[in-house]
Short mmCIF file of C-alpha atoms and ligand atoms in Angstrom, two decimals:
data_model
loop_
_atom_site.label_atom_id
_atom_site.label_comp_id
_atom_site.label_asym_id
_atom_site.label_seq_id
_atom_site.Cartn_x
_atom_site.Cartn_y
_atom_site.Cartn_z
CA MET A 17 0.02 -0.13 -0.17
CA GLN A 18 1.16 3.49 -0.75
CA ILE A 19 0.60 5.97 2.32
CA GLN A 20 -0.04 9.38 0.98
CA TYR A 21 -0.03 12.31 3.26
CA ALA A 22 -2.62 15.02 3.08
CA GLU A 23 -2.10 18.35 1.35
CA ARG A 24 -2.00 20.17 4.68
CA ILE A 25 0.75 17.95 6.12
CA ARG A 26 2.76 18.09 2.83
CA THR A 27 2.53 21.80 2.60
CA LEU A 28 3.71 22.53 6.35
CA PRO A 29 6.83 24.89 6.20
CA PRO A 30 10.23 22.93 6.21
CA TYR A 31 11.29 21.97 9.92
CA LEU A 32 14.13 24.68 10.11
CA PHE A 33 15.26 23.25 13.24
CA ALA A 34 16.14 19.74 11.61
CA ALA A 35 19.59 21.05 10.85
CA ILE A 36 20.36 22.36 13.91
CA ASP A 37 18.92 19.22 15.80
CA GLN A 38 21.28 17.31 13.70
CA MET A 39 24.32 19.44 14.64
CA LYS A 40 23.11 19.18 18.32
CA ARG A 41 23.10 15.33 18.06
CA GLU A 42 26.62 15.27 16.48
CA ALA A 43 28.08 17.47 19.09
CA LEU A 44 26.44 15.50 21.92
CA ALA A 45 27.79 12.38 20.42
CA LYS A 46 31.09 13.65 20.50
CA GLY A 47 30.81 14.29 24.27
CA ALA A 48 30.28 18.14 24.05
CA ASP A 49 29.48 19.91 27.22
CA LEU A 50 26.48 21.62 25.49
CA ILE A 51 24.61 24.41 27.14
CA ASP A 52 21.24 24.26 25.81
CA LEU A 53 19.47 27.70 25.79
CA SER A 54 17.09 26.93 23.09
CA ILE A 55 14.35 25.23 25.19
CA GLY A 56 11.24 27.43 25.71
CA ASP A 57 10.17 25.04 28.80
CA PRO A 58 11.23 26.03 32.44
CA ASP A 59 13.85 23.71 34.12
CA ILE A 60 12.31 24.82 37.42
CA PRO A 61 9.85 22.04 38.89
CA THR A 62 6.39 22.73 39.67
CA PRO A 63 5.90 24.08 43.18
CA LYS A 64 5.40 21.42 45.90
CA HIS A 65 1.92 22.46 47.15
CA ILE A 66 0.52 21.76 43.52
CA VAL A 67 2.06 18.48 43.02
CA GLU A 68 0.53 17.64 46.47
CA ALA A 69 -2.76 18.75 45.46
CA MET A 70 -2.54 16.49 42.54
CA LYS A 71 -1.56 13.31 44.35
CA LYS A 72 -4.70 13.85 46.52
CA ALA A 73 -7.08 14.67 43.65
CA VAL A 74 -5.81 11.48 41.53
CA GLU A 75 -6.98 9.10 44.38
CA ASN A 76 -10.41 10.35 44.11
CA PRO A 77 -12.61 7.98 41.73
CA GLU A 78 -14.85 10.98 40.98
CA HIS A 79 -12.13 12.21 38.84
CA HIS A 80 -11.37 9.02 36.99
CA ARG A 81 -14.46 9.42 34.74
CA TYR A 82 -14.94 11.67 31.68
CA PRO A 83 -14.57 15.44 32.63
CA SER A 84 -17.02 18.03 31.39
CA TYR A 85 -16.22 19.51 28.12
CA GLU A 86 -16.08 23.30 29.32
CA GLY A 87 -14.23 22.46 32.42
CA MET A 88 -15.31 22.03 35.99
CA LEU A 89 -17.25 24.84 37.28
CA SER A 90 -14.96 25.10 40.30
CA TYR A 91 -11.87 25.26 37.99
CA ARG A 92 -13.72 28.20 35.84
CA GLN A 93 -14.40 29.99 39.09
CA ALA A 94 -10.96 29.89 40.07
CA VAL A 95 -9.81 31.40 36.85
CA ALA A 96 -12.52 34.12 37.21
CA ARG A 97 -10.91 34.77 40.93
CA TRP A 98 -7.64 34.98 39.50
CA TYR A 99 -8.53 37.39 36.83
CA LYS A 100 -10.34 39.67 39.42
CA ARG A 101 -7.32 39.54 41.77
CA ARG A 102 -4.56 40.00 39.19
CA PHE A 103 -6.32 42.37 36.54
CA ASN A 104 -9.46 43.58 38.26
CA VAL A 105 -11.41 41.97 35.32
CA GLU A 106 -15.01 40.34 36.07
CA LEU A 107 -15.66 37.33 34.38
CA ASP A 108 -18.69 34.99 34.34
CA PRO A 109 -17.17 31.69 35.04
CA GLU A 110 -19.97 29.82 33.13
CA LYS A 111 -19.77 31.63 29.90
CA GLU A 112 -16.60 33.69 29.81
CA VAL A 113 -14.18 30.85 30.73
CA LEU A 114 -13.45 27.71 28.81
CA SER A 115 -10.76 25.19 30.00
CA LEU A 116 -8.09 23.83 27.47
CA ILE A 117 -5.65 21.15 27.22
CA GLY A 118 -2.95 23.67 27.36
CA SER A 119 -3.40 26.95 25.41
CA LYS A 120 -1.66 25.54 22.55
CA GLU A 121 -4.59 23.32 21.94
CA GLY A 122 -7.17 26.34 21.87
CA ILE A 123 -4.77 28.14 19.58
CA GLY A 124 -4.39 25.40 17.18
CA HIS A 125 -8.13 24.77 17.18
CA ILE A 126 -9.86 28.36 17.03
CA PRO A 127 -9.52 28.85 13.26
CA LEU A 128 -11.74 25.67 12.78
CA ALA A 129 -14.38 27.71 14.38
CA PHE A 130 -14.28 30.95 12.45
CA ILE A 131 -12.22 30.41 9.39
CA ASP A 132 -13.43 29.20 6.08
CA PRO A 133 -11.22 28.34 3.13
CA GLY A 134 -9.66 31.38 1.63
CA ASP A 135 -10.23 33.60 4.66
CA ILE A 136 -7.26 35.65 5.86
CA VAL A 137 -5.73 35.51 9.49
CA LEU A 138 -3.46 38.21 10.60
CA VAL A 139 -0.54 36.54 12.21
CA PRO A 140 2.77 38.13 13.85
CA SER A 141 6.17 37.38 12.45
CA PRO A 142 8.28 36.43 14.08
CA GLY A 143 5.62 34.44 16.23
CA TYR A 144 4.59 31.23 17.66
CA PRO A 145 4.39 28.82 14.92
CA VAL A 146 0.91 27.35 15.84
CA TYR A 147 -0.89 30.72 14.74
CA PRO A 148 -0.02 30.13 10.93
CA VAL A 149 -0.19 26.26 11.15
CA GLY A 150 -3.58 26.39 12.99
CA THR A 151 -4.85 28.88 10.42
CA LYS A 152 -3.73 26.75 7.32
CA PHE A 153 -5.11 23.40 8.82
CA ALA A 154 -8.68 25.40 8.69
CA GLY A 155 -7.85 26.22 4.89
CA GLY A 156 -7.25 29.92 5.86
CA ILE A 157 -4.27 32.12 4.60
CA PRO A 158 -2.06 33.63 7.13
CA TYR A 159 -1.16 37.41 6.36
CA PHE A 160 2.09 37.88 8.31
CA MET A 161 2.47 41.12 10.19
CA PRO A 162 6.09 42.00 10.76
CA LEU A 163 7.24 42.86 14.38
CA LYS A 164 10.07 45.38 13.91
CA GLU A 165 12.44 46.66 16.43
CA GLU A 166 11.73 50.37 15.41
CA ASN A 167 7.99 49.67 16.28
CA TYR A 168 8.95 48.27 19.69
CA PHE A 169 7.92 44.74 18.06
CA LEU A 170 4.22 45.70 17.88
CA PRO A 171 2.43 45.23 14.52
CA ASP A 172 1.86 48.36 12.38
CA LEU A 173 -1.90 48.02 11.70
CA LYS A 174 -2.06 51.02 9.50
CA SER A 175 0.34 49.35 7.20
CA ILE A 176 -1.82 46.27 6.42
CA PRO A 177 -3.39 46.70 3.03
CA LYS A 178 -7.18 47.69 3.12
CA ASP A 179 -8.10 44.66 1.03
CA ILE A 180 -6.31 42.30 3.43
CA CYS A 181 -8.07 44.05 6.49
CA LYS A 182 -11.48 43.61 4.81
CA LYS A 183 -10.87 39.99 4.10
CA ALA A 184 -9.49 39.15 7.72
CA LYS A 185 -11.80 37.40 9.92
CA LEU A 186 -9.47 36.78 12.81
CA MET A 187 -6.13 38.14 14.43
CA PHE A 188 -3.47 36.71 16.69
CA ILE A 189 -1.42 38.82 18.97
CA ASN A 190 0.98 37.69 21.70
CA TYR A 191 2.32 40.13 24.75
CA PRO A 192 4.41 39.69 26.60
CA ASN A 193 5.86 38.26 23.22
CA ASN A 194 7.60 35.17 22.34
CA PRO A 195 10.17 35.42 20.75
CA THR A 196 10.86 39.19 21.05
CA SER A 197 10.11 39.62 24.79
CA ALA A 198 8.47 42.73 23.95
CA ASP A 199 5.58 44.21 26.07
CA ALA A 200 2.34 45.78 24.74
CA THR A 201 0.90 49.11 25.97
CA SER A 202 -2.72 50.17 26.56
CA ASP A 203 -2.52 52.49 23.65
CA PHE A 204 -1.67 49.47 21.43
CA TYR A 205 -4.64 47.35 22.79
CA ARG A 206 -6.95 50.26 22.17
CA GLU A 207 -5.77 50.68 18.64
CA VAL A 208 -6.28 46.80 18.20
CA ILE A 209 -10.00 47.10 19.45
CA ASP A 210 -10.67 49.98 17.02
CA PHE A 211 -9.14 48.08 14.26
CA ALA A 212 -11.23 45.01 15.09
CA ASN A 213 -14.45 46.95 15.28
CA LYS A 214 -13.84 48.57 12.07
CA TYR A 215 -13.24 45.50 9.98
CA ASN A 216 -15.11 42.86 12.04
CA ILE A 217 -12.11 40.89 13.03
CA ILE A 218 -11.96 38.49 16.04
CA VAL A 219 -8.89 39.20 18.31
CA CYS A 220 -7.26 36.35 19.95
CA HIS A 221 -4.62 37.44 22.33
CA ASP A 222 -2.09 35.00 23.75
CA ALA A 223 -1.00 35.92 27.31
CA ALA A 224 1.06 32.76 28.19
CA TYR A 225 3.81 35.15 29.56
CA SER A 226 1.68 37.58 31.60
CA GLU A 227 3.05 36.35 35.02
CA VAL A 228 6.77 36.11 33.69
CA TYR A 229 7.89 39.61 34.32
CA TYR A 230 10.42 41.44 36.29
CA GLU A 231 9.97 45.31 36.56
CA GLU A 232 6.31 46.16 35.40
CA ARG A 233 3.38 43.93 35.59
CA PRO A 234 2.12 43.36 31.93
CA LEU A 235 -1.54 44.18 31.14
CA SER A 236 -4.30 41.72 30.27
CA PHE A 237 -6.14 42.61 26.91
CA MET A 238 -9.16 42.00 28.87
CA GLU A 239 -8.46 45.02 31.16
CA ILE A 240 -9.00 47.41 28.27
CA GLU A 241 -12.54 48.69 27.65
CA GLY A 242 -14.34 47.03 24.64
CA ALA A 243 -11.83 44.03 24.52
CA LYS A 244 -14.63 41.55 25.59
CA ASP A 245 -16.66 42.68 22.60
CA VAL A 246 -14.07 41.81 20.04
CA GLY A 247 -11.96 38.86 21.41
CA ILE A 248 -10.71 36.58 23.75
CA GLU A 249 -7.55 35.79 25.74
CA PHE A 250 -5.55 32.50 25.82
CA HIS A 251 -3.92 31.70 29.18
CA SER A 252 -1.89 28.94 30.47
CA LEU A 253 -0.56 27.73 33.73
CA SER A 254 2.49 26.27 31.75
CA LYS A 255 4.82 29.23 32.19
CA THR A 256 3.23 30.86 35.25
CA TYR A 257 3.63 27.76 37.59
CA ASN A 258 6.05 25.69 35.66
CA MET A 259 3.52 23.32 34.49
CA THR A 260 4.28 22.92 31.02
CA GLY A 261 3.94 19.02 31.24
CA TRP A 262 0.62 18.94 32.86
CA ARG A 263 -1.29 20.30 29.85
CA ILE A 264 -4.14 22.89 31.33
CA GLY A 265 -4.81 26.36 30.16
CA TYR A 266 -7.92 28.38 29.45
CA ALA A 267 -9.51 31.04 27.33
CA VAL A 268 -11.57 33.90 28.68
CA GLY A 269 -13.65 36.70 27.21
CA ASN A 270 -16.32 37.08 24.53
CA ARG A 271 -18.83 34.41 25.05
CA GLU A 272 -19.84 33.81 21.60
CA ILE A 273 -16.18 33.26 20.38
CA LEU A 274 -15.71 31.00 23.28
CA ALA A 275 -18.83 29.08 22.27
CA GLY A 276 -17.48 28.77 18.67
CA LEU A 277 -14.14 27.17 20.08
CA GLY A 278 -16.09 25.02 22.48
CA LYS A 279 -18.21 23.75 19.77
CA VAL A 280 -15.10 22.40 17.84
CA LYS A 281 -13.74 21.04 21.04
CA THR A 282 -16.69 19.03 22.04
CA ASN A 283 -16.22 17.22 18.93
CA LEU A 284 -12.50 16.73 19.24
CA ASP A 285 -11.54 16.08 22.77
CA SER A 286 -13.43 15.28 26.10
CA GLY A 287 -11.72 17.93 28.40
CA VAL A 288 -8.94 18.04 30.90
CA PHE A 289 -8.38 15.36 33.42
CA GLN A 290 -10.26 16.60 36.54
CA ALA A 291 -7.34 15.77 39.01
CA ILE A 292 -5.31 18.22 36.88
CA GLN A 293 -8.11 20.74 37.11
CA GLU A 294 -8.32 20.20 41.06
CA ALA A 295 -4.49 20.85 41.37
CA SER A 296 -4.89 24.05 38.97
CA ILE A 297 -7.43 25.47 41.26
CA VAL A 298 -4.84 25.26 43.95
CA ALA A 299 -2.18 26.69 41.64
CA LEU A 300 -4.45 29.74 40.62
CA ASP A 301 -5.01 30.57 44.37
CA THR A 302 -1.18 30.27 44.97
CA ASP A 303 0.45 33.07 47.06
CA ASP A 304 2.16 35.55 45.24
CA SER A 305 5.42 35.01 47.19
CA ILE A 306 5.96 31.58 45.56
CA LEU A 307 5.72 33.37 41.99
CA LYS A 308 7.97 36.03 43.23
CA ASP A 309 10.70 33.46 43.95
CA ILE A 310 10.40 31.96 40.44
CA ARG A 311 10.74 35.42 38.81
CA ASP A 312 13.58 36.37 41.06
CA THR A 313 15.38 33.13 39.53
CA PHE A 314 14.64 34.29 36.07
CA LYS A 315 15.53 37.75 36.73
CA ASP A 316 19.12 36.71 38.00
CA ARG A 317 19.52 34.83 34.88
CA ARG A 318 18.32 37.52 32.71
CA ASP A 319 20.74 40.06 34.36
CA ILE A 320 23.72 37.65 33.86
CA LEU A 321 22.96 36.98 30.28
CA TYR A 322 22.01 40.55 29.40
CA ASP A 323 25.00 42.00 30.88
CA GLY A 324 27.27 39.45 29.57
CA LEU A 325 25.89 39.78 25.94
CA ARG A 326 26.05 43.53 26.21
CA SER A 327 29.69 43.79 27.45
CA ARG A 328 30.65 41.60 24.31
CA GLY A 329 29.11 44.04 21.79
CA PHE A 330 25.91 42.33 21.31
CA GLU A 331 22.78 44.33 20.48
CA VAL A 332 19.92 43.29 22.84
CA ARG A 333 17.32 44.88 24.88
CA LYS A 334 16.57 44.01 28.54
CA PRO A 335 13.43 42.22 28.66
CA ASN A 336 10.74 43.38 31.00
CA ALA A 337 8.91 39.97 30.81
CA THR A 338 9.20 36.47 29.45
CA PHE A 339 12.08 34.17 29.99
CA TYR A 340 13.67 34.99 26.54
CA LEU A 341 16.55 37.36 25.16
CA TRP A 342 16.01 38.32 21.50
CA VAL A 343 19.66 39.26 20.25
CA LYS A 344 20.93 40.83 16.84
CA VAL A 345 23.33 38.45 15.11
CA PRO A 346 26.53 40.32 14.25
CA ARG A 347 26.62 41.99 10.88
CA GLY A 348 27.51 39.88 7.86
CA THR A 349 25.93 36.56 9.13
CA ASN A 350 22.37 35.07 9.43
CA SER A 351 20.50 33.54 12.14
CA ILE A 352 20.95 29.94 11.23
CA ASP A 353 24.78 30.22 10.31
CA PHE A 354 25.20 32.19 13.81
CA VAL A 355 23.48 29.45 15.94
CA GLY A 356 25.68 26.93 14.10
CA LYS A 357 28.89 29.12 14.87
CA LEU A 358 27.90 29.26 18.60
CA LEU A 359 27.19 25.47 18.58
CA LYS A 360 30.34 24.39 17.20
CA GLU A 361 32.78 26.79 18.70
CA ALA A 362 31.31 27.60 22.12
CA GLU A 363 28.98 24.52 22.64
CA VAL A 364 26.23 26.91 23.28
CA LEU A 365 22.72 26.23 21.56
CA CYS A 366 20.20 28.92 20.95
CA THR A 367 17.30 29.33 18.35
CA PRO A 368 17.52 30.96 14.98
CA GLY A 369 15.10 33.85 14.70
CA VAL A 370 14.17 32.68 11.21
CA GLY A 371 12.50 29.58 12.76
CA PHE A 372 9.74 31.91 13.99
CA GLY A 373 9.05 33.36 10.52
CA GLU A 374 10.73 35.36 7.97
CA HIS A 375 10.93 38.52 10.03
CA GLY A 376 12.71 36.72 12.81
CA GLU A 377 15.98 36.58 10.39
CA GLY A 378 18.76 38.74 11.95
CA TYR A 379 18.04 37.69 15.43
CA ILE A 380 18.55 34.76 17.70
CA ARG A 381 16.66 33.70 20.77
CA PHE A 382 18.17 32.67 24.08
CA ALA A 383 15.89 30.90 26.69
CA LEU A 384 16.67 31.65 30.48
CA THR A 385 15.96 27.83 31.03
CA GLN A 386 19.49 26.84 32.77
CA SER A 387 21.04 27.53 36.00
CA LYS A 388 22.66 30.92 36.34
CA GLU A 389 26.07 28.86 36.62
CA ARG A 390 25.42 27.47 33.34
CA ILE A 391 24.33 30.78 31.77
CA LYS A 392 27.55 32.29 33.32
CA GLU A 393 29.57 29.64 31.65
CA ALA A 394 27.68 30.36 28.28
CA VAL A 395 28.70 33.89 28.41
CA GLU A 396 32.26 33.24 29.10
CA ARG A 397 32.56 30.86 26.19
CA ILE A 398 30.77 33.19 23.93
CA GLY A 399 33.15 36.07 25.21
CA ARG A 400 36.22 33.86 24.06
CA LEU A 401 34.90 33.79 20.28
CA SER A 402 36.19 36.10 17.60
CA LEU A 403 33.12 37.33 15.93
C1 LIG B 501 4.53 28.25 25.66
C2 LIG B 501 3.55 29.06 24.80
C3 LIG B 501 2.17 28.79 24.81
C4 LIG B 501 1.55 27.60 25.45
O1 LIG B 501 1.63 26.69 26.06
P1 LIG B 501 0.71 25.70 26.52
O2 LIG B 501 1.72 24.91 27.27
O3 LIG B 501 0.09 25.00 25.52
O4 LIG B 501 -0.30 26.22 27.46
C5 LIG B 501 1.27 29.69 24.12
N1 LIG B 501 1.88 30.60 23.47
C6 LIG B 501 3.06 30.87 23.32
C7 LIG B 501 3.51 32.16 22.58
C8 LIG B 501 4.16 30.04 24.05
O5 LIG B 501 5.31 30.39 24.01
#
């Protein structure tokens, strides 16, 4: 039998990290002491009290059955409590909160609810690859909004051609931003709301990094007047509580938009394991001092890497949020070649910007997901290179 993949699989963009993975395997096979700063996955374990809550919940046979599609009401109430406490945003837990199997799941599925073949989705570049891929799986066409340093890595909505605006049904934005680590302002969010109203575009804001911040607390899109009329916000416990492996998140905001996503989901999945939801209620009610410890750990690492790269002549802004540094590659090279050079000559691995889209070229991304001793060592090794 001849196995033939569907068009949507065959036309996925080439896996840009394949060459890097190959180099990484070769380096490791040769016994290299590799410092891997390419991974967007915290190395810090989930706080103990959350793990304990999970242990208890898993023993309860009530949780061994199918969960409800939209999430336990107690979980959705915990999300609403958290939004009230953190952002002073009121949410109706019954209609304005939807549980997700990680926010990636919701982001990947939402185009299926609103995009017909040929519809346009506005997508940031560089950006999280799930936005364009989810769009294409639904038959939609991504229109890439460049995030440029001179615009503080915010998309320039005025530069999007009118005919594209008219055909667009949905847009993804993401602040604090992966990979650029940029923040958004309330002025920007207001501009997004006006734009969405003018062209009837659903706004999907990805706020996965709202709690990984250092100096200023990032805003929620939902704090801005009118946001709930035009959009939803995706959120995740993954980065906030170091729970990437647990697979739980949620979307909040406009009830009709959430109902559309919910309709897709009831036909594809059967909700989140209730024991995980129980542990997540405990997580959402976590005392802020625990989050502060996590932030302080990343902040130390940020300062070491930022100061180290700056003193060695690299162009990089100090991020207020996310655990990433978005660094310009030296003149005369490109992101893939430069990542290769760092890997071969310094045994330090980071991610080429072009892996996040065409407009990520010229940059590399470092993730602060190793101990500060290892990050110090990485800086020293990079310092010894001739660039
Ligand atoms: C990590 C990440 C997510 C989501 O993660 P989940 O674990 O699926 O909740 C979403 N968006 C961005 C930009 C991320 O970096």
